[in-house]
């Protein structure tokens, strides 16, 4: 079950999923588009009596045209092709004379109208990006991006949320317009911090880049202070999700209850749980947390009938980077290996260009940047636009009005020029970090570049020419550019949502095999971390760890996730504290759902009750107590990971102490 207490549909293995619409009827939409024939525009199944391909004549409403019924057909069949039962009234006849001729009057009763067929449930696929977010739905046999403007041309929602003077939330473009006007009450780029502990090193480092104030929320996670009030980042994200949901409902004309949410493959358990909470706050039931590279692979391969193709997905977005190797067979996905960096993306490229513009300002005008929030944001906006432009041209002019001020308050403008060569010199090391991570993923999978069939580059920053060149050089093969770099993630999420809905009705869908992106372990005395579940563990998974305990001696277990050798440098997930009444062995069960969400329980010797993982950030006193009672290195005895099992009853805990 989710931490919100609701059952997680996604946690049921695909092979065992079955179900029905909430109204109890099977969804007709689960028939593959390629095999459908005669489907009405209103979404109902075509009756069996609709003429074959050689016949013509349908009403626009989707009902049969009387013209299309062959004259040789016997009268009075039901629309489903069965004979009318005797209880249906037949035509009555009477006669009258006109001009000396006897004529018959035939009164034909109306046949009962069959009940309308239930419409398919629309599942929303969402890509909650660091800089822009998108949504897609699977309709008319294909996945389509949801338009966000009246003309249908806008499909991207800026991932910006602001709180105005009347304490009303502004979302998207309206909020983005507030960055220059009211930067301290406008939140952008928050995805990097979602689900991160406020005290963590990562949050402390990144917080210097944002004008808005980062504070601890009630659970100890990074939150934001707007107009004197504290908001959790899931609350902020829910405003974006709600806007996408509303736009999708308006477009399809249907109420949407469920969604598939995408996350970077390198998101840890706590970050995934935070996104799950954001979906719940937006009024959405999250069917599945889906890794972004896997979504890209699904969007690329779905419906193409590929015969076992191994693809490398390179996803360099606005705030994060992922690289994954995915094997595609038909519509089935098998993730082989993954890697990434949650603090490397287009925003980092923007900052490099902004620093260069600040240097140009000081050199050309002899004015030191004043460091005001408004000036900094103007320069960052100009840096981002120049970076984007240089993906298409070799040089571009940059003009930043009011880039700084003189001591007397007079404004100073920046006018300069940037070249692609300069940009690539400024960001070459960032691109190299992505290349090194990609090669490490190949090495982890024991694969050479010659084993890769296709290289898919997605994410806005992947459009940079330097990225294409370096990846082609490093892998010795060309990269594909025919995959939508901006929309592929949302499209893949919509496809998975459609497939999961089919599987709930016992029909074939996508078989998805994901892996754990970051190892999970426990803290041991001395500050180290003992791994319990390794990176690239196949999901779902379960492992039991046995620890010796003594009667009356408390045992504290802190759970972490990450690659660092020391526990404190990894992400703290929560802790358990046992007070065994007798000596023996305590069993710790680590259970991973197909979404990569973790549940940990512990049982003392002879005890009938279990202790569950407390996920709120602990106070310093509690943390010290946990470390004091932590197991010594080498005390633990691990069991083997057991894949599969029944995961329908997995509970997710939010803020439970």
XYZ file of C-alpha atoms in Angstrom:
657
model
C 0.000 0.000 0.000
C 1.049 3.579 -0.512
C 2.117 5.720 2.412
C -1.210 7.423 2.023
C -2.837 4.133 2.936
C -4.210 3.337 -0.498
C -3.382 0.162 -2.370
C -0.741 0.669 -4.992
C -1.977 -0.816 -8.254
C 1.507 -0.597 -9.598
C 2.859 -2.940 -6.995
C 1.000 -5.928 -8.432
C 3.209 -7.789 -10.898
C 2.016 -7.442 -14.444
C 1.521 -11.164 -14.850
C -1.019 -11.282 -12.033
C -2.904 -8.090 -12.686
C -6.529 -8.246 -13.618
C -9.533 -6.105 -13.016
C -12.362 -4.082 -14.365
C -13.511 -0.520 -14.793
C -14.845 1.130 -11.678
C -18.314 0.695 -13.151
C -17.683 -3.027 -13.373
C -17.522 -3.314 -17.150
C -14.586 -4.409 -19.193
C -12.840 -1.607 -21.001
C -13.364 -2.050 -24.726
C -10.322 0.081 -25.313
C -7.997 -2.665 -24.354
C -8.344 -4.192 -27.818
C -5.161 -3.227 -29.684
C -5.653 -0.495 -32.239
C -4.266 -2.673 -34.998
C -7.005 -5.259 -34.478
C -9.925 -2.918 -33.994
C -12.505 -2.567 -36.682
C -15.618 -0.483 -36.865
C -15.027 1.515 -33.680
C -17.458 4.403 -33.257
C -16.183 7.928 -32.784
C -18.005 8.028 -29.476
C -15.677 5.291 -28.197
C -18.241 2.454 -28.141
C -17.618 -0.893 -29.806
C -18.976 -1.205 -33.317
C -21.966 -3.535 -33.386
C -21.477 -6.794 -35.130
C -24.101 -5.894 -37.708
C -22.104 -2.992 -39.042
C -21.240 -3.749 -42.665
C -17.876 -5.086 -43.651
C -15.159 -3.128 -45.417
C -16.978 -3.488 -48.712
C -19.993 -1.620 -47.370
C -20.302 2.073 -46.713
C -22.549 4.605 -45.086
C -22.119 5.540 -41.436
C -23.792 8.380 -39.635
C -21.471 10.938 -38.040
C -22.851 9.934 -34.673
C -21.237 6.540 -35.149
C -24.516 4.632 -35.612
C -25.339 2.556 -38.632
C -26.631 4.279 -41.694
C -29.812 2.587 -42.945
C -28.351 2.808 -46.434
C -25.583 0.455 -45.459
C -27.882 -2.452 -44.545
C -28.022 -4.883 -47.485
C -31.542 -5.323 -48.911
C -31.153 -9.072 -48.669
C -30.642 -8.921 -44.900
C -33.553 -10.299 -42.866
C -35.445 -7.560 -41.053
C -35.398 -6.995 -37.332
C -32.033 -8.290 -35.991
C -30.527 -6.735 -32.906
C -27.561 -4.473 -33.483
C -25.290 -7.094 -32.004
C -26.300 -9.508 -34.749
C -28.560 -11.775 -32.677
C -32.158 -12.504 -33.598
C -34.818 -10.437 -31.886
C -36.606 -12.487 -29.208
C -40.310 -13.088 -29.517
C -41.097 -10.560 -26.819
C -40.190 -7.680 -29.102
C -43.351 -6.452 -30.883
C -43.621 -7.114 -34.573
C -45.004 -4.757 -37.179
C -48.804 -4.361 -37.071
C -50.819 -4.005 -40.277
C -54.133 -2.363 -41.229
C -55.736 -1.530 -44.555
C -57.622 1.380 -46.095
C -58.859 2.324 -49.560
C -57.723 5.277 -51.629
C -59.102 6.013 -55.101
C -60.650 2.551 -55.207
C -57.354 0.830 -54.326
C -56.810 -1.140 -51.131
C -53.585 -0.065 -49.426
C -51.887 -1.512 -46.353
C -50.637 0.688 -43.526
C -47.697 -0.812 -41.655
C -46.818 0.472 -38.189
C -43.233 -0.443 -37.266
C -42.477 -0.306 -33.529
C -39.125 1.073 -32.365
C -36.594 -1.492 -31.212
C -35.143 -0.916 -27.755
C -31.917 1.116 -27.848
C -28.967 -0.884 -26.496
C -27.212 0.500 -23.431
C -24.180 2.653 -24.288
C -20.833 0.922 -24.021
C -18.524 2.210 -21.251
C -15.766 4.505 -22.438
C -12.123 3.724 -21.867
C -10.554 5.203 -18.772
C -8.044 7.891 -19.682
C -4.756 7.492 -17.808
C -2.583 10.593 -17.653
C 1.142 10.240 -18.351
C 3.166 13.002 -16.688
C 6.735 14.202 -17.092
C 7.360 16.539 -14.156
C 10.513 18.249 -15.359
C 12.951 20.520 -13.575
C 12.350 23.370 -16.015
C 9.287 22.266 -18.016
C 6.535 19.693 -17.474
C 4.330 17.859 -19.967
C 1.398 15.472 -19.989
C 0.136 12.941 -22.515
C -2.839 10.622 -22.942
C -3.413 7.498 -25.024
C -6.401 8.150 -27.291
C -7.471 6.850 -30.688
C -4.777 4.180 -30.556
C -1.821 6.535 -30.075
C -0.191 8.572 -27.320
C -0.623 12.326 -27.727
C 0.780 15.303 -25.841
C -1.862 17.375 -24.085
C -2.152 20.898 -25.548
C -1.959 23.665 -22.965
C -3.075 26.558 -25.149
C -6.181 27.318 -27.167
C -4.316 27.030 -30.467
C -2.881 23.643 -29.459
C 0.719 24.675 -30.110
C 1.880 24.847 -26.506
C 2.506 21.484 -24.843
C 5.091 22.520 -22.226
C 4.272 23.981 -18.821
C 7.116 25.940 -17.174
C 7.824 24.197 -13.858
C 7.382 27.409 -11.898
C 4.981 28.162 -9.036
C 4.540 31.578 -7.403
C 2.481 32.943 -4.526
C 1.163 36.432 -5.238
C 0.356 39.245 -2.803
C -3.181 37.926 -2.322
C -1.698 34.503 -1.501
C -3.008 32.952 -4.691
C -0.882 30.368 -6.463
C 0.265 31.153 -9.984
C 1.455 28.260 -12.137
C 3.420 27.944 -15.363
C 3.941 30.949 -17.625
C 2.099 33.298 -15.250
C 4.410 32.246 -12.437
C 7.511 32.477 -14.621
C 6.665 36.113 -15.334
C 6.972 36.725 -11.579
C 10.606 35.602 -11.352
C 11.929 39.064 -12.228
C 9.206 40.880 -10.294
C 9.120 38.820 -7.089
C 11.914 36.217 -7.123
C 11.768 35.314 -3.428
C 8.148 34.172 -3.743
C 8.594 32.282 -7.011
C 9.759 28.656 -6.936
C 11.588 27.129 -9.906
C 13.957 24.181 -10.300
C 12.512 22.575 -7.155
C 12.579 19.046 -8.560
C 16.249 18.794 -7.605
C 15.377 19.219 -3.941
C 12.142 17.237 -3.722
C 12.426 14.424 -1.196
C 15.814 15.631 0.026
C 16.487 16.130 3.717
C 16.810 19.822 4.530
C 20.014 19.152 6.473
C 21.686 17.208 3.640
C 24.876 18.370 1.973
C 23.199 18.405 -1.435
C 20.484 20.790 -0.282
C 22.984 23.120 1.374
C 25.045 23.306 -1.813
C 22.163 23.826 -4.228
C 20.254 26.282 -2.040
C 22.789 28.999 -2.862
C 21.584 29.001 -6.473
C 17.975 29.909 -5.747
C 16.513 33.247 -4.682
C 13.641 31.595 -2.798
C 14.192 30.570 0.802
C 14.688 26.877 1.529
C 13.498 25.716 4.950
C 12.708 22.389 6.605
C 9.126 21.200 6.242
C 7.358 19.373 9.115
C 8.933 16.064 8.051
C 12.463 17.470 7.937
C 12.587 17.564 4.146
C 13.534 20.585 2.083
C 10.596 22.968 1.823
C 10.101 26.563 0.781
C 9.029 29.687 2.623
C 6.674 31.935 0.659
C 5.252 35.077 2.251
C 6.066 33.801 5.710
C 4.438 30.391 5.259
C 6.181 27.041 4.879
C 5.170 24.753 2.031
C 6.483 21.272 1.328
C 7.895 20.687 -2.138
C 5.263 17.992 -2.840
C 2.682 20.739 -2.231
C 4.426 22.965 -4.770
C 4.711 20.115 -7.282
C 1.027 19.285 -6.835
C 0.134 22.699 -8.283
C 1.936 21.762 -11.505
C 0.361 18.304 -11.600
C -3.082 19.755 -10.974
C -2.679 22.212 -13.841
C -1.683 19.408 -16.221
C -4.597 17.301 -14.999
C -7.092 20.126 -15.579
C -5.761 20.763 -19.090
C -6.016 17.071 -19.973
C -9.569 16.791 -18.640
C -10.628 19.806 -20.667
C -9.007 18.426 -23.814
C -10.443 14.900 -23.658
C -13.745 15.925 -22.073
C -13.445 13.279 -19.373
C -12.658 13.136 -15.673
C -9.172 11.744 -15.016
C -8.515 9.863 -11.787
C -5.234 8.021 -12.372
C -1.806 8.711 -13.767
C 1.694 7.395 -14.366
C 4.389 9.715 -13.000
C 7.924 9.716 -14.360
C 11.064 10.263 -12.306
C 14.778 10.287 -13.081
C 16.127 6.760 -12.838
C 18.513 7.976 -10.147
C 15.761 9.173 -7.799
C 15.996 7.415 -4.454
C 13.161 5.951 -2.409
C 12.433 9.136 -0.500
C 12.313 11.239 -3.660
C 9.940 8.774 -5.314
C 7.729 8.831 -2.251
C 7.654 12.640 -2.322
C 6.461 12.583 -5.923
C 3.844 10.007 -4.994
C 2.579 12.386 -2.329
C 2.492 15.249 -4.860
C 0.261 13.166 -7.112
C -2.080 12.418 -4.231
C -2.286 16.108 -3.316
C -3.242 16.838 -6.930
C -6.165 14.414 -6.664
C -4.505 11.692 -8.711
C -4.052 8.019 -7.940
C -0.555 7.095 -9.069
C -0.628 3.758 -10.879
C 3.113 3.609 -11.330
C 6.320 5.530 -10.731
C 8.131 5.140 -14.061
C 11.804 5.804 -14.733
C 12.277 8.458 -17.403
C 14.768 6.523 -19.588
C 12.399 3.540 -19.593
C 9.566 5.832 -20.675
C 11.704 7.058 -23.571
C 12.473 3.485 -24.633
C 8.778 2.591 -24.502
C 7.831 5.638 -26.585
C 10.484 4.627 -29.117
C 9.652 0.929 -29.371
C 5.918 0.643 -28.701
C 3.933 -0.816 -31.569
C 6.968 -1.274 -33.825
C 7.301 -5.004 -33.294
C 11.038 -4.786 -32.656
C 12.881 -8.080 -32.377
C 15.150 -7.738 -29.315
C 16.844 -4.419 -29.744
C 19.272 -3.061 -27.152
C 19.119 0.712 -26.857
C 21.066 3.228 -24.821
C 18.948 6.103 -23.531
C 20.894 9.292 -22.760
C 18.560 11.708 -20.958
C 20.042 15.135 -20.216
C 17.230 17.348 -18.984
C 17.009 20.658 -17.215
C 18.150 19.433 -13.827
C 19.129 15.763 -13.968
C 21.004 13.268 -16.124
C 20.237 9.572 -16.619
C 21.755 6.877 -18.783
C 20.094 3.477 -19.108
C 20.504 0.386 -21.235
C 17.147 -1.106 -22.161
C 16.402 -4.246 -24.145
C 13.213 -3.975 -26.198
C 11.409 -7.046 -27.504
C 8.094 -6.202 -29.085
C 6.372 -4.014 -26.502
C 8.316 -5.495 -23.581
C 11.128 -3.655 -21.800
C 13.990 -5.086 -19.786
C 16.224 -2.500 -18.098
C 19.749 -3.892 -17.970
C 21.699 -1.154 -16.187
C 21.288 2.474 -15.226
C 23.281 5.390 -13.867
C 22.992 9.115 -13.553
C 23.524 12.366 -11.710
C 20.667 14.198 -9.998
C 22.671 17.425 -9.950
C 23.695 17.714 -13.570
C 21.453 19.263 -16.198
C 20.708 22.247 -18.366
C 20.575 24.566 -15.345
C 24.281 23.923 -14.769
C 25.033 24.864 -18.378
C 23.021 28.059 -17.883
C 25.083 28.994 -14.832
C 28.337 28.598 -16.779
C 27.049 30.965 -19.461
C 25.732 33.388 -16.827
C 29.173 33.526 -15.217
C 30.657 34.349 -18.621
C 28.132 37.149 -19.122
C 29.007 38.580 -15.713
C 32.673 38.583 -16.693
C 31.795 40.326 -19.953
C 29.777 42.929 -18.048
C 32.690 43.727 -15.765
C 35.201 43.759 -18.635
C 33.169 45.885 -21.045
C 31.567 48.361 -18.645
C 34.018 48.249 -15.710
C 30.966 47.771 -13.510
C 30.935 44.936 -11.018
C 27.622 43.007 -11.078
C 25.557 44.350 -8.196
C 24.401 40.886 -7.147
C 20.761 41.857 -6.806
C 18.231 39.078 -7.324
C 16.654 40.937 -10.231
C 19.965 41.464 -12.047
C 21.057 37.881 -11.476
C 17.802 36.551 -12.878
C 17.967 38.785 -15.963
C 21.451 37.500 -16.704
C 20.403 33.877 -16.122
C 17.448 34.268 -18.475
C 19.717 35.756 -21.146
C 22.235 32.955 -20.608
C 19.591 30.270 -21.104
C 18.281 31.881 -24.274
C 21.788 32.318 -25.712
C 22.600 28.671 -24.964
C 19.463 27.489 -26.756
C 20.129 29.731 -29.755
C 23.704 28.474 -30.108
C 22.413 24.955 -30.709
C 21.272 26.220 -34.129
C 23.721 29.019 -35.011
C 27.436 29.660 -34.568
C 27.137 33.027 -32.821
C 24.487 35.202 -31.195
C 24.161 38.706 -29.797
C 23.227 39.089 -26.136
C 21.517 42.156 -24.721
C 20.624 42.352 -21.037
C 18.938 45.600 -19.998
C 19.471 46.679 -16.378
C 22.175 44.053 -15.926
C 23.615 46.103 -13.061
C 23.567 49.587 -11.537
C 26.059 52.387 -10.955
C 26.662 53.776 -7.460
C 24.210 56.583 -8.236
C 21.535 54.061 -9.144
C 21.780 54.499 -12.913
C 21.146 51.265 -14.835
C 23.857 49.545 -16.851
C 23.040 47.370 -19.860
C 25.082 44.437 -21.104
C 25.725 44.081 -24.819
C 28.022 41.323 -25.965
C 28.331 38.368 -28.319
C 28.672 34.673 -27.626
C 29.885 31.975 -30.006
C 29.215 28.265 -30.002
C 32.940 27.696 -29.594
C 32.921 29.757 -26.387
C 29.865 27.910 -25.102
C 31.436 24.529 -25.733
C 34.612 25.606 -23.979
C 32.590 26.676 -20.944
C 30.609 23.437 -20.703
C 32.927 20.739 -22.085
C 33.610 19.280 -18.634
C 29.876 18.960 -17.955
C 29.402 17.009 -21.168
C 32.385 14.826 -20.250
C 30.710 13.945 -16.951
C 27.720 12.598 -18.869
C 29.978 10.629 -21.210
C 31.877 9.096 -18.289
C 28.629 8.120 -16.567
C 27.357 6.532 -19.775
C 30.524 4.485 -20.226
C 30.312 3.390 -16.574
C 26.779 2.111 -17.192
C 28.045 0.070 -20.151
C 30.823 -1.322 -17.997
C 28.394 -2.239 -15.209
C 26.392 -4.235 -17.751
C 29.555 -5.879 -19.132
C 28.729 -4.488 -22.552
C 30.802 -2.747 -25.163
C 29.535 0.031 -27.373
C 29.321 -2.435 -30.260
C 26.603 -4.257 -28.309
C 24.276 -1.242 -28.525
C 21.858 -1.148 -31.450
C 20.582 2.410 -31.038
C 21.569 5.511 -29.061
C 18.620 7.740 -28.142
C 19.347 11.285 -26.984
C 16.508 13.051 -25.162
C 16.073 16.007 -22.839
C 16.385 19.629 -23.873
C 20.116 19.863 -23.174
C 20.788 16.836 -25.394
C 20.120 19.082 -28.402
C 23.535 20.705 -27.935
C 25.805 19.831 -30.899
C 28.671 19.075 -28.503
C 26.595 16.356 -26.841
C 25.904 14.652 -30.174
C 29.550 14.839 -31.231
C 31.003 13.536 -27.982
C 28.525 10.690 -27.679
C 29.143 9.629 -31.274
C 32.907 9.743 -30.673
C 32.735 7.870 -27.355
C 30.500 5.091 -28.680
C 31.807 4.947 -32.222
C 28.345 5.120 -33.703
C 25.845 7.825 -34.717
C 23.087 8.962 -32.403
C 19.403 9.028 -33.299
C 17.572 12.329 -33.382
C 14.135 11.158 -34.572
C 12.800 10.708 -31.027
C 11.005 13.752 -29.601
C 13.617 15.033 -27.111
C 11.044 17.026 -25.160
C 7.902 14.882 -25.255
C 9.170 11.291 -25.280
C 8.995 10.852 -21.497
C 5.347 11.935 -21.193
C 4.382 9.891 -24.255
C 5.996 6.778 -22.789
C 4.175 7.338 -19.497
C 0.830 7.559 -21.304
C 1.574 4.318 -23.159
C 2.399 2.540 -19.899
C -0.793 3.839 -18.289
C -2.806 2.464 -21.205
C -1.002 -0.883 -20.925
C -1.560 -1.131 -17.159
C -5.269 -0.466 -17.641
C -5.367 -3.308 -20.185
C -3.603 -5.638 -17.785
C -6.158 -4.876 -15.077
C -8.744 -6.377 -17.411
C -6.698 -9.506 -17.985
C -5.482 -8.471 -21.412
C -1.980 -8.324 -22.753
C 0.023 -5.184 -22.230
C 3.585 -4.070 -21.673
C 5.885 -6.321 -19.660
C 8.259 -4.016 -17.797
C 11.281 -5.187 -15.861
C 12.975 -2.376 -13.897
C 16.035 -2.325 -11.645
C 17.190 -0.535 -8.502
C 19.273 2.485 -9.491
C 21.056 3.086 -6.164
C 22.102 0.585 -3.475
C 20.271 0.469 -0.141
C 21.933 -0.402 3.137
C 22.152 0.151 6.874
C 24.509 2.293 8.897
C 27.066 0.478 11.037
C 29.249 1.717 13.866
C 32.157 3.719 12.598
C 30.003 5.574 10.069
C 30.071 3.024 7.274
C 27.169 1.590 5.288
C 26.532 -2.113 4.848
C 24.774 -2.771 1.512
C 21.647 -4.874 1.707
C 20.284 -4.393 -1.816
C 22.790 -3.705 -4.580
C 22.476 -1.384 -7.525
C 20.770 -3.004 -10.546
C 18.808 -5.441 -8.343
C 15.816 -6.638 -10.363
C 12.452 -5.251 -9.172
C 10.353 -6.246 -7.323
C 12.683 -7.734 -4.737
C 12.817 -8.837 -1.133
C 15.716 -9.537 1.190
C 15.905 -10.514 4.844
C 18.793 -9.391 7.030
C 19.403 -11.239 10.299
C 21.003 -9.404 13.229
C 21.971 -10.845 16.633
C 20.283 -9.123 19.592
C 20.501 -9.376 23.370
C 17.655 -9.159 25.832
C 17.187 -5.641 27.145
C 19.806 -4.152 24.808
C 18.212 -1.776 22.263
C 19.120 -2.030 18.606
C 18.953 0.974 16.286
C 18.996 0.533 12.520
C 19.344 3.509 10.173
C 18.601 2.915 6.482
C 20.421 4.805 3.727
C 20.502 4.844 -0.061
C 23.414 5.879 -2.231
C 26.850 5.056 -3.617
C 29.039 6.744 -1.009
C 31.091 4.583 1.314
C 30.041 6.508 4.416
C 26.429 6.437 5.518
C 26.100 10.157 6.213
C 27.100 10.986 2.626
C 24.161 8.941 1.369
C 20.470 9.792 1.580
C 18.909 8.962 4.942
C 15.649 7.042 4.403
C 14.589 6.369 7.978
C 15.273 4.308 11.069
C 13.971 1.451 13.191
C 14.524 0.915 16.912
C 14.095 -2.487 18.527
C 13.867 -3.303 22.231
C 14.178 -7.106 22.315
C 12.803 -8.855 25.386
C 14.966 -11.906 24.861
C 18.210 -12.781 23.115
C 18.303 -14.303 19.681
C 18.034 -13.023 16.141
C 16.030 -10.104 14.777
C 14.842 -10.284 11.193
C 14.809 -7.173 9.020
C 12.758 -7.493 5.827
C 13.554 -5.132 2.958
C 10.815 -5.124 0.318
C 11.058 -3.206 -2.952
C 7.962 -2.650 -5.078
C 8.058 -2.569 -8.901
C 8.234 1.240 -8.559
C 11.435 1.044 -6.527
C 9.602 2.041 -3.323
C 10.928 0.554 -0.111
C 9.279 -0.949 2.939
C 11.359 -2.144 5.884
C 10.024 -4.079 8.874
C 11.818 -5.693 11.795
C 10.757 -8.436 14.197
C 12.470 -9.213 17.490
C 12.954 -12.791 18.726
C 9.619 -14.221 19.847
C 7.774 -10.966 19.185
C 4.451 -11.031 17.378
C 4.546 -7.397 16.322
C 6.669 -5.698 13.707
C 8.440 -2.355 13.794
C 8.207 -0.338 10.582
C 10.596 2.195 9.145
C 10.005 5.725 10.469
C 10.513 7.982 7.466
C 10.482 11.429 9.071
C 13.902 12.986 9.473
C 15.096 12.250 12.978
C 16.206 14.872 15.464
C 19.881 15.058 16.299
C 19.274 13.306 19.631
C 17.481 10.407 17.974
C 20.147 10.155 15.273
C 22.866 9.927 17.901
C 20.888 7.247 19.744
C 20.501 5.242 16.545
C 24.225 5.436 15.847
C 25.025 4.459 19.425
C 22.888 1.330 19.082
C 23.858 0.509 15.501
C 25.221 -2.962 14.699
C 28.960 -3.410 14.426
C 30.467 -4.089 10.988
C 30.336 -7.828 10.318
C 27.538 -8.530 12.811
C 24.916 -8.784 10.131
C 24.104 -11.973 8.280
C 22.347 -11.410 4.991
C 19.958 -13.670 3.184
C 19.626 -13.870 -0.554
C 17.409 -11.435 -2.409
C 14.163 -13.108 -3.374
C 12.506 -11.643 -6.428
C 8.772 -11.683 -7.018
C 6.325 -12.399 -4.224
C 3.044 -10.723 -3.400
C 3.459 -6.969 -3.319
C -0.179 -5.894 -3.446
C -0.205 -5.216 0.294
C 2.931 -3.120 0.516
C 2.349 -0.099 2.684
C 3.979 3.255 2.103
C 4.490 5.368 5.188
C 4.351 9.175 5.040
C 5.485 10.983 8.139
C 4.646 8.147 10.497
C 6.706 8.324 13.637
